[in-house]
């Protein structure tokens, strides 16, 4: 198969620490820092439960991907596995859908970069900040994979330190009353404002859609397998640690925030994180957090561009994208694939120039549905991969726990999330687009085959 040959030129320059942080950085996006207030309004303190449920399902999806990534550490990740175990059309759809998803995620992150910069320099138009960010991150991605890994490592460290700092300060307020005149707040806020489930089960159900969206990006670990120095060791480690980190960062951080501030008094506009740092009397709290969310957005865009380049490279290796995307520069980077992906996110710069408010909302709806298609593909392909291994009596090195029950439960959960989206006016939009998008991909596949 063509992929095996091309993959020998991709350089395995990502160390274990890079992979660990890429996995973690992928799971902690602007969703936690910026979007968490909206989700809290839906479910109240029970939002911690929503993140717990979502985190468990994500763990199973990651284990399904890990099973295949350890057996075949290639750069096209699950598009390559879909191509190999399910067929040409699923491989084509999985790859292009993932590429599109990350173009959209990249656009979404770019569209908010300007907002963060404006906090310090209000006179700079948002599209200028977006353009500068796009150029810098594109340059980082064309040097070599180590440059990408190193940047991602430090971006992720900033996010992690911010969350750990917030949890530590929060616990100090809860136990010792720091910033509250020495009066410990305790944790009664978790149930004294309308109960732990103030909006009932409906609140939890509706919040699950946004919760799942905030986890988008964890599957990036599968893409790094093609460039990991020791994928058999680093991929299982990164995947297994993702879950307890999700619990610590999402569930822990939100539990602390909601213990200090009554859930119905959290402002939707700002970030709950700013509120905590201001509360304990750190005067530059808002500046500090603005810096953190800016690095979180840059990190998400950095990862989006990295995965786009690798996905186009994988598609070219399958013959599902023009051959030029399969070419590597002297540093082993799929340069053309990275530059073309970057050019597509330029649309975001244009759109943020035309209508910045609406842009983010539409991108989110599109990204949410395409990410669900990605995760469903991973689970279906893993079932087919496992059958194929069993038929050939091949051992599976990194097994999915409780297979196949967990695969089917996770698929059913994703189906429920899609149904819930139909009842949410902001999300319904993406359900209208999904069939059109899939049909478009199918037509693209047919055209590619008639051209050959």
Short mmCIF file of C-alpha atoms in Angstrom, two decimals:
data_model
loop_
_atom_site.label_atom_id
_atom_site.label_comp_id
_atom_site.label_asym_id
_atom_site.label_seq_id
_atom_site.Cartn_x
_atom_site.Cartn_y
_atom_site.Cartn_z
CA UNK A 1 0.00 0.00 0.00
CA UNK A 2 1.26 3.47 -0.90
CA UNK A 3 1.01 4.75 2.65
CA UNK A 4 3.68 2.48 4.01
CA UNK A 5 6.29 3.92 1.62
CA UNK A 6 5.43 7.56 2.10
CA UNK A 7 5.33 7.23 5.85
CA UNK A 8 9.02 6.35 6.02
CA UNK A 9 9.85 9.95 5.13
CA UNK A 10 7.69 11.48 7.85
CA UNK A 11 10.09 12.09 10.71
CA UNK A 12 9.40 10.67 14.14
CA UNK A 13 10.37 13.84 16.01
CA UNK A 14 7.65 13.96 18.71
CA UNK A 15 8.91 12.90 22.14
CA UNK A 16 6.74 11.38 24.87
CA UNK A 17 6.38 14.76 26.68
CA UNK A 18 5.16 16.37 23.43
CA UNK A 19 2.52 13.68 22.91
CA UNK A 20 1.33 13.90 26.54
CA UNK A 21 0.86 17.65 26.28
CA UNK A 22 -0.71 17.51 22.80
CA UNK A 23 -3.31 15.08 24.20
CA UNK A 24 -3.97 17.33 27.17
CA UNK A 25 -3.87 20.58 25.19
CA UNK A 26 -6.35 19.08 22.75
CA UNK A 27 -8.84 18.48 25.54
CA UNK A 28 -8.50 21.91 27.15
CA UNK A 29 -9.65 24.51 24.68
CA UNK A 30 -11.30 27.89 24.87
CA UNK A 31 -14.50 25.95 25.72
CA UNK A 32 -13.39 25.60 29.34
CA UNK A 33 -12.06 29.13 29.83
CA UNK A 34 -14.52 31.07 27.75
CA UNK A 35 -17.63 28.97 27.12
CA UNK A 36 -18.07 27.30 30.51
CA UNK A 37 -20.38 30.04 31.86
CA UNK A 38 -23.00 29.32 29.17
CA UNK A 39 -22.97 25.60 29.97
CA UNK A 40 -23.26 26.28 33.71
CA UNK A 41 -26.48 28.24 33.06
CA UNK A 42 -27.96 25.12 31.43
CA UNK A 43 -27.34 22.55 34.13
CA UNK A 44 -26.29 24.47 37.27
CA UNK A 45 -23.94 22.57 39.61
CA UNK A 46 -24.93 19.32 37.83
CA UNK A 47 -22.68 20.45 34.96
CA UNK A 48 -19.93 18.56 36.81
CA UNK A 49 -21.98 15.42 36.15
CA UNK A 50 -22.31 16.30 32.43
CA UNK A 51 -18.51 16.60 32.11
CA UNK A 52 -18.09 13.32 33.99
CA UNK A 53 -20.48 11.47 31.62
CA UNK A 54 -18.93 13.11 28.53
CA UNK A 55 -15.42 12.36 29.83
CA UNK A 56 -16.17 8.64 30.22
CA UNK A 57 -17.53 8.38 26.65
CA UNK A 58 -14.50 10.30 25.32
CA UNK A 59 -12.23 7.83 27.13
CA UNK A 60 -13.84 4.91 25.27
CA UNK A 61 -13.61 6.73 21.92
CA UNK A 62 -9.94 7.42 22.63
CA UNK A 63 -9.30 3.80 23.58
CA UNK A 64 -10.96 2.68 20.33
CA UNK A 65 -8.62 5.00 18.40
CA UNK A 66 -5.64 3.95 20.53
CA UNK A 67 -6.22 0.30 19.70
CA UNK A 68 -5.72 1.10 15.99
CA UNK A 69 -3.03 3.78 16.42
CA UNK A 70 -0.75 1.39 18.33
CA UNK A 71 -1.26 -1.34 15.71
CA UNK A 72 -0.75 1.10 12.76
CA UNK A 73 1.05 4.32 13.77
CA UNK A 74 0.44 6.25 10.52
CA UNK A 75 -0.02 9.95 9.80
CA UNK A 76 -3.50 9.74 8.23
CA UNK A 77 -4.89 8.28 11.46
CA UNK A 78 -8.51 7.12 11.39
CA UNK A 79 -9.05 8.13 7.74
CA UNK A 80 -6.34 5.58 6.93
CA UNK A 81 -7.98 2.97 9.19
CA UNK A 82 -11.41 3.63 7.64
CA UNK A 83 -9.84 3.23 4.19
CA UNK A 84 -8.16 -0.02 5.22
CA UNK A 85 -10.93 -1.74 7.22
CA UNK A 86 -14.16 -0.26 5.89
CA UNK A 87 -13.54 0.76 2.30
CA UNK A 88 -12.47 3.55 -0.04
CA UNK A 89 -15.58 5.72 0.34
CA UNK A 90 -15.52 5.75 4.20
CA UNK A 91 -11.77 6.53 4.06
CA UNK A 92 -12.44 9.40 1.67
CA UNK A 93 -15.34 10.79 3.77
CA UNK A 94 -13.50 10.37 7.11
CA UNK A 95 -10.39 12.14 5.85
CA UNK A 96 -12.08 15.07 4.14
CA UNK A 97 -14.60 15.49 6.96
CA UNK A 98 -11.78 15.64 9.51
CA UNK A 99 -9.83 18.08 7.38
CA UNK A 100 -12.92 20.25 6.99
CA UNK A 101 -13.66 19.99 10.72
CA UNK A 102 -10.22 21.33 11.60
CA UNK A 103 -10.42 24.11 9.01
CA UNK A 104 -13.64 25.15 10.79
CA UNK A 105 -12.08 24.80 14.26
CA UNK A 106 -9.09 26.81 13.04
CA UNK A 107 -11.45 29.49 11.71
CA UNK A 108 -13.41 29.54 14.98
CA UNK A 109 -10.26 30.00 17.06
CA UNK A 110 -8.90 32.62 14.67
CA UNK A 111 -12.17 34.52 14.80
CA UNK A 112 -11.85 35.02 18.59
CA UNK A 113 -8.11 35.87 18.68
CA UNK A 114 -8.96 39.46 17.73
CA UNK A 115 -11.36 39.76 20.67
CA UNK A 116 -8.59 38.84 23.13
CA UNK A 117 -6.07 41.22 21.52
CA UNK A 118 -8.69 44.03 21.62
CA UNK A 119 -8.83 43.65 25.39
CA UNK A 120 -5.37 45.27 25.51
CA UNK A 121 -5.34 47.22 22.23
CA UNK A 122 -8.95 48.15 21.38
CA UNK A 123 -8.01 49.99 18.17
CA UNK A 124 -6.67 47.00 16.23
CA UNK A 125 -9.31 45.54 13.86
CA UNK A 126 -10.01 41.87 14.72
CA UNK A 127 -9.14 40.70 11.20
CA UNK A 128 -5.60 42.15 11.52
CA UNK A 129 -4.90 40.12 14.70
CA UNK A 130 -6.33 37.01 13.02
CA UNK A 131 -4.08 37.49 9.98
CA UNK A 132 -0.89 37.98 12.04
CA UNK A 133 -1.72 34.88 14.12
CA UNK A 134 -2.34 32.87 10.94
CA UNK A 135 1.03 33.83 9.40
CA UNK A 136 3.06 33.12 12.58
CA UNK A 137 1.43 29.72 13.28
CA UNK A 138 1.77 28.69 9.61
CA UNK A 139 5.51 29.44 9.74
CA UNK A 140 5.91 27.33 12.93
CA UNK A 141 4.17 24.42 11.18
CA UNK A 142 6.45 24.54 8.13
CA UNK A 143 9.77 24.36 10.06
CA UNK A 144 9.63 20.75 11.34
CA UNK A 145 7.46 18.59 13.54
CA UNK A 146 9.68 19.27 16.57
CA UNK A 147 8.94 23.02 16.30
CA UNK A 148 5.21 22.26 16.34
CA UNK A 149 5.63 19.83 19.28
CA UNK A 150 7.69 22.32 21.27
CA UNK A 151 5.21 25.18 20.79
CA UNK A 152 2.29 22.94 21.66
CA UNK A 153 4.13 21.73 24.77
CA UNK A 154 4.56 25.27 26.14
CA UNK A 155 1.08 26.41 25.09
CA UNK A 156 -0.39 23.44 26.97
CA UNK A 157 1.77 24.10 30.06
CA UNK A 158 0.36 27.67 30.28
CA UNK A 159 -3.21 26.31 30.16
CA UNK A 160 -2.47 23.64 32.76
CA UNK A 161 -0.78 26.08 35.17
CA UNK A 162 -3.72 28.48 34.88
CA UNK A 163 -6.23 25.76 35.77
CA UNK A 164 -4.12 24.33 38.60
CA UNK A 165 -3.64 27.87 39.97
CA UNK A 166 -7.37 28.49 39.81
CA UNK A 167 -8.17 25.21 41.60
CA UNK A 168 -5.58 25.93 44.33
CA UNK A 169 -6.87 29.51 44.90
CA UNK A 170 -10.44 28.23 44.82
CA UNK A 171 -9.74 25.60 47.49
CA UNK A 172 -8.09 28.34 49.62
CA UNK A 173 -11.34 30.38 49.38
CA UNK A 174 -13.50 27.31 50.22
CA UNK A 175 -11.42 26.13 53.19
CA UNK A 176 -9.75 29.27 54.60
CA UNK A 177 -11.86 32.16 53.29
CA UNK A 178 -8.98 33.78 51.38
CA UNK A 179 -10.38 36.91 49.69
CA UNK A 180 -13.64 36.47 51.63
CA UNK A 181 -12.58 38.25 54.83
CA UNK A 182 -11.32 35.01 56.32
CA UNK A 183 -14.78 33.42 56.09
CA UNK A 184 -14.52 29.97 54.42
CA UNK A 185 -17.25 29.71 51.78
CA UNK A 186 -17.62 25.94 52.14
CA UNK A 187 -19.38 24.01 49.38
CA UNK A 188 -23.05 24.60 50.19
CA UNK A 189 -23.44 26.67 46.99
CA UNK A 190 -23.42 23.34 45.14
CA UNK A 191 -26.94 22.57 46.36
CA UNK A 192 -28.41 25.62 48.13
CA UNK A 193 -29.59 27.53 45.02
CA UNK A 194 -32.41 25.39 43.71
CA UNK A 195 -30.63 22.11 44.39
CA UNK A 196 -27.81 20.26 42.65
CA UNK A 197 -30.08 19.75 39.62
CA UNK A 198 -31.86 23.13 39.40
CA UNK A 199 -33.03 22.57 35.81
CA UNK A 200 -33.71 18.84 36.20
CA UNK A 201 -32.49 16.16 33.82
CA UNK A 202 -33.27 18.40 30.84
CA UNK A 203 -30.48 20.73 31.96
CA UNK A 204 -27.97 17.88 31.91
CA UNK A 205 -29.20 16.58 28.54
CA UNK A 206 -28.96 19.95 26.77
CA UNK A 207 -25.56 20.72 28.30
CA UNK A 208 -24.13 17.45 26.92
CA UNK A 209 -23.96 18.91 23.37
CA UNK A 210 -21.68 21.79 24.41
CA UNK A 211 -19.75 19.53 26.78
CA UNK A 212 -18.96 17.12 23.94
CA UNK A 213 -17.94 20.01 21.69
CA UNK A 214 -15.46 21.23 24.30
CA UNK A 215 -13.78 17.79 24.17
CA UNK A 216 -13.22 18.08 20.42
CA UNK A 217 -9.52 17.76 19.70
CA UNK A 218 -8.61 14.85 21.99
CA UNK A 219 -8.47 12.55 18.95
CA UNK A 220 -5.42 14.53 17.77
CA UNK A 221 -3.26 11.95 19.61
CA UNK A 222 -4.09 9.46 16.84
CA UNK A 223 -2.70 11.85 14.22
CA UNK A 224 0.59 12.26 16.15
CA UNK A 225 1.16 8.46 16.05
CA UNK A 226 2.84 8.79 12.64
CA UNK A 227 5.46 11.14 14.07
CA UNK A 228 5.88 9.77 17.59
CA UNK A 229 9.35 8.48 18.49
CA UNK A 230 7.91 5.47 20.31
CA UNK A 231 4.16 5.20 19.50
CA UNK A 232 3.73 1.79 21.19
CA UNK A 233 4.65 3.39 24.52
CA UNK A 234 3.63 7.06 24.26
CA UNK A 235 0.15 6.65 22.67
CA UNK A 236 -1.28 4.28 25.37
CA UNK A 237 0.21 6.51 28.10
CA UNK A 238 -1.28 9.69 26.65
CA UNK A 239 -4.72 8.12 26.13
CA UNK A 240 -4.95 6.57 29.60
CA UNK A 241 -3.93 9.82 31.26
CA UNK A 242 -6.37 11.94 29.27
CA UNK A 243 -9.31 10.75 31.34
CA UNK A 244 -8.13 11.56 34.84
CA UNK A 245 -6.84 14.87 33.54
CA UNK A 246 -10.26 15.68 32.06
CA UNK A 247 -11.79 14.87 35.42
CA UNK A 248 -9.28 17.02 37.28
CA UNK A 249 -9.43 20.00 34.93
CA UNK A 250 -13.06 20.13 33.87
CA UNK A 251 -14.88 18.55 36.79
CA UNK A 252 -12.42 19.85 39.43
CA UNK A 253 -12.26 23.41 38.10
CA UNK A 254 -16.02 23.75 37.69
CA UNK A 255 -16.77 22.17 41.08
CA UNK A 256 -14.47 24.74 42.72
CA UNK A 257 -16.03 27.68 40.81
CA UNK A 258 -19.57 26.56 41.63
CA UNK A 259 -18.74 26.00 45.29
CA UNK A 260 -17.55 29.62 45.58
CA UNK A 261 -20.07 31.42 43.38
CA UNK A 262 -23.78 30.54 43.29
CA UNK A 263 -24.35 29.13 39.80
CA UNK A 264 -27.16 31.60 39.07
CA UNK A 265 -24.87 34.58 39.76
CA UNK A 266 -22.09 33.64 37.34
CA UNK A 267 -21.94 36.15 34.50
CA UNK A 268 -22.39 34.59 31.06
CA UNK A 269 -20.37 37.28 29.28
CA UNK A 270 -17.06 37.04 31.13
CA UNK A 271 -15.04 34.05 32.18
CA UNK A 272 -15.64 32.30 35.53
CA UNK A 273 -11.85 32.10 35.81
CA UNK A 274 -11.47 35.90 35.88
CA UNK A 275 -14.07 36.00 38.64
CA UNK A 276 -12.05 33.63 40.83
CA UNK A 277 -8.72 35.39 40.37
CA UNK A 278 -10.34 38.79 41.02
CA UNK A 279 -12.11 37.36 44.07
CA UNK A 280 -8.87 36.32 45.78
CA UNK A 281 -7.52 39.81 45.17
CA UNK A 282 -5.16 39.30 42.24
CA UNK A 283 -5.50 42.72 40.58
CA UNK A 284 -4.17 41.66 37.19
CA UNK A 285 -6.48 38.61 37.13
CA UNK A 286 -8.29 39.65 33.97
CA UNK A 287 -5.00 40.42 32.18
CA UNK A 288 -3.57 37.09 33.26
CA UNK A 289 -6.58 35.16 32.08
CA UNK A 290 -6.80 37.06 28.82
CA UNK A 291 -3.22 35.95 28.16
CA UNK A 292 -4.17 32.34 28.97
CA UNK A 293 -7.22 32.27 26.68
CA UNK A 294 -5.15 33.87 23.92
CA UNK A 295 -2.54 31.08 24.18
CA UNK A 296 -5.39 28.53 24.33
CA UNK A 297 -6.79 29.86 21.04
CA UNK A 298 -3.32 29.95 19.44
CA UNK A 299 -2.67 26.40 20.65
CA UNK A 300 -5.98 25.19 19.19
CA UNK A 301 -5.17 26.84 15.87
CA UNK A 302 -1.62 25.42 15.93
CA UNK A 303 -3.05 21.90 16.45
CA UNK A 304 -5.76 22.42 13.83
CA UNK A 305 -3.20 23.35 11.19
CA UNK A 306 -0.90 20.49 12.17
CA UNK A 307 -3.67 17.89 11.89
CA UNK A 308 -4.95 19.39 8.64
CA UNK A 309 -1.56 19.08 7.02
CA UNK A 310 -1.19 15.46 8.17
CA UNK A 311 -4.72 14.51 7.10
CA UNK A 312 -4.23 15.91 3.57
CA UNK A 313 -0.91 14.06 3.43
CA UNK A 314 -2.66 10.81 4.43
CA UNK A 315 -5.44 11.40 1.86
CA UNK A 316 -2.83 11.94 -0.87
CA UNK A 317 -1.15 8.66 0.12
CA UNK A 318 -4.52 6.86 -0.34
CA UNK A 319 -5.03 8.53 -3.71
CA UNK A 320 -8.00 10.45 -2.25
CA UNK A 321 -6.38 13.89 -2.60
CA UNK A 322 -4.08 15.42 -5.27
CA UNK A 323 -0.59 13.86 -5.21
CA UNK A 324 1.05 17.22 -4.49
CA UNK A 325 -0.25 17.02 -0.89
CA UNK A 326 1.84 13.88 -0.38
CA UNK A 327 5.11 15.75 -0.98
CA UNK A 328 7.36 16.52 1.98
CA UNK A 329 9.97 19.26 2.36
CA UNK A 330 13.55 18.53 3.53
CA UNK A 331 12.40 18.65 7.20
CA UNK A 332 9.80 15.92 6.55
CA UNK A 333 6.83 18.32 6.73
CA UNK A 334 3.94 18.07 4.20
CA UNK A 335 4.52 21.74 3.26
CA UNK A 336 1.93 22.10 0.46
CA UNK A 337 -0.76 20.42 2.59
CA UNK A 338 -0.04 22.82 5.49
CA UNK A 339 -0.02 25.94 3.28
CA UNK A 340 -3.26 25.03 1.47
CA UNK A 341 -5.02 24.31 4.79
CA UNK A 342 -3.77 27.64 6.12
CA UNK A 343 -5.08 29.41 3.01
CA UNK A 344 -8.56 27.99 3.67
CA UNK A 345 -8.63 29.41 7.19
CA UNK A 346 -8.03 32.80 5.58
CA UNK A 347 -11.79 32.72 4.99
CA UNK A 348 -12.13 33.28 8.72
CA UNK A 349 -10.10 36.44 8.49
CA UNK A 350 -12.42 37.64 5.71
CA UNK A 351 -15.57 36.65 7.61
CA UNK A 352 -14.41 38.24 10.87
CA UNK A 353 -13.94 41.39 8.81
CA UNK A 354 -17.52 41.12 7.49
CA UNK A 355 -19.57 39.87 10.47
CA UNK A 356 -17.62 38.84 13.60
CA UNK A 357 -20.62 38.16 15.91
CA UNK A 358 -22.45 35.55 13.83
CA UNK A 359 -19.29 33.88 12.52
CA UNK A 360 -18.36 32.08 15.71
CA UNK A 361 -21.85 30.63 16.19
CA UNK A 362 -22.06 29.15 12.68
CA UNK A 363 -18.56 27.71 12.87
CA UNK A 364 -19.40 26.04 16.18
CA UNK A 365 -22.53 24.39 14.78
CA UNK A 366 -20.59 23.06 11.78
CA UNK A 367 -17.66 21.86 13.86
CA UNK A 368 -19.95 20.08 16.34
CA UNK A 369 -21.64 17.91 13.75
CA UNK A 370 -18.43 17.09 11.86
CA UNK A 371 -16.70 16.11 15.11
CA UNK A 372 -19.56 13.71 15.92
CA UNK A 373 -19.15 12.15 12.44
CA UNK A 374 -15.41 11.74 13.21
CA UNK A 375 -16.00 10.03 16.55
CA UNK A 376 -18.72 7.73 15.15
CA UNK A 377 -16.31 6.77 12.34
CA UNK A 378 -13.59 5.89 14.89
CA UNK A 379 -15.98 3.59 16.78
CA UNK A 380 -17.38 1.85 13.68
CA UNK A 381 -13.92 1.33 12.18
CA UNK A 382 -12.62 -0.03 15.50
CA UNK A 383 -15.36 -2.70 15.45
CA UNK A 384 -14.31 -3.65 11.90
CA UNK A 385 -10.61 -3.55 12.81
CA UNK A 386 -11.20 -5.90 15.74
CA UNK A 387 -13.15 -8.35 13.57
CA UNK A 388 -10.35 -8.35 11.03
CA UNK A 389 -7.73 -9.01 13.75
CA UNK A 390 -9.83 -11.88 15.16
CA UNK A 391 -10.26 -13.47 11.73
CA UNK A 392 -6.49 -13.40 11.19
CA UNK A 393 -5.79 -14.52 14.77
CA UNK A 394 -3.68 -11.40 15.34
CA UNK A 395 -3.25 -10.19 18.94
CA UNK A 396 -4.41 -6.66 19.85
CA UNK A 397 -1.72 -4.83 21.81
CA UNK A 398 -3.75 -2.05 23.47
CA UNK A 399 -7.27 -3.36 24.01
CA UNK A 400 -10.49 -1.36 24.34
CA UNK A 401 -11.93 -2.13 27.82
CA UNK A 402 -15.19 -4.15 27.83
CA UNK A 403 -15.22 -4.45 24.02
CA UNK A 404 -17.65 -4.58 22.16
CA UNK A 405 -20.22 -3.29 24.71
CA UNK A 406 -18.37 0.01 25.23
CA UNK A 407 -18.14 0.61 21.46
CA UNK A 408 -21.91 0.22 21.03
CA UNK A 409 -22.74 2.29 24.15
CA UNK A 410 -20.50 5.13 22.89
CA UNK A 411 -22.15 5.03 19.44
CA UNK A 412 -25.61 5.15 21.07
CA UNK A 413 -24.50 8.12 23.19
CA UNK A 414 -23.36 10.05 20.08
CA UNK A 415 -26.74 9.31 18.45
CA UNK A 416 -28.51 10.74 21.53
CA UNK A 417 -26.36 13.91 21.31
CA UNK A 418 -27.47 14.38 17.67
CA UNK A 419 -31.14 13.98 18.68
CA UNK A 420 -30.70 16.57 21.48
CA UNK A 421 -29.18 18.99 18.92
CA UNK A 422 -32.47 18.88 17.00
CA UNK A 423 -34.17 20.50 20.02
CA UNK A 424 -31.65 23.35 20.30
CA UNK A 425 -32.33 26.28 17.92
CA UNK A 426 -28.63 27.27 17.68
CA UNK A 427 -27.55 23.70 16.94
CA UNK A 428 -30.40 22.64 14.66
CA UNK A 429 -28.70 24.57 11.87
CA UNK A 430 -25.83 22.05 11.80
CA UNK A 431 -28.25 19.13 11.37
CA UNK A 432 -29.59 20.71 8.16
CA UNK A 433 -26.05 21.11 6.87
CA UNK A 434 -24.83 17.59 7.75
CA UNK A 435 -26.76 15.64 5.02
CA UNK A 436 -25.85 18.27 2.41
CA UNK A 437 -22.21 18.05 3.48
CA UNK A 438 -22.12 14.22 3.37
CA UNK A 439 -23.84 14.23 -0.02
CA UNK A 440 -21.25 16.73 -1.25
CA UNK A 441 -18.44 14.42 -0.09
CA UNK A 442 -20.09 11.47 -1.82
CA UNK A 443 -20.32 13.45 -5.09
CA UNK A 444 -16.66 14.47 -4.66
CA UNK A 445 -15.71 10.81 -4.30
CA UNK A 446 -17.69 9.82 -7.41
CA UNK A 447 -16.13 12.67 -9.44
CA UNK A 448 -12.64 11.62 -8.31
CA UNK A 449 -13.31 8.05 -9.49
CA UNK A 450 -14.72 9.10 -12.88
CA UNK A 451 -11.69 11.36 -13.40
CA UNK A 452 -9.29 8.45 -12.89
#
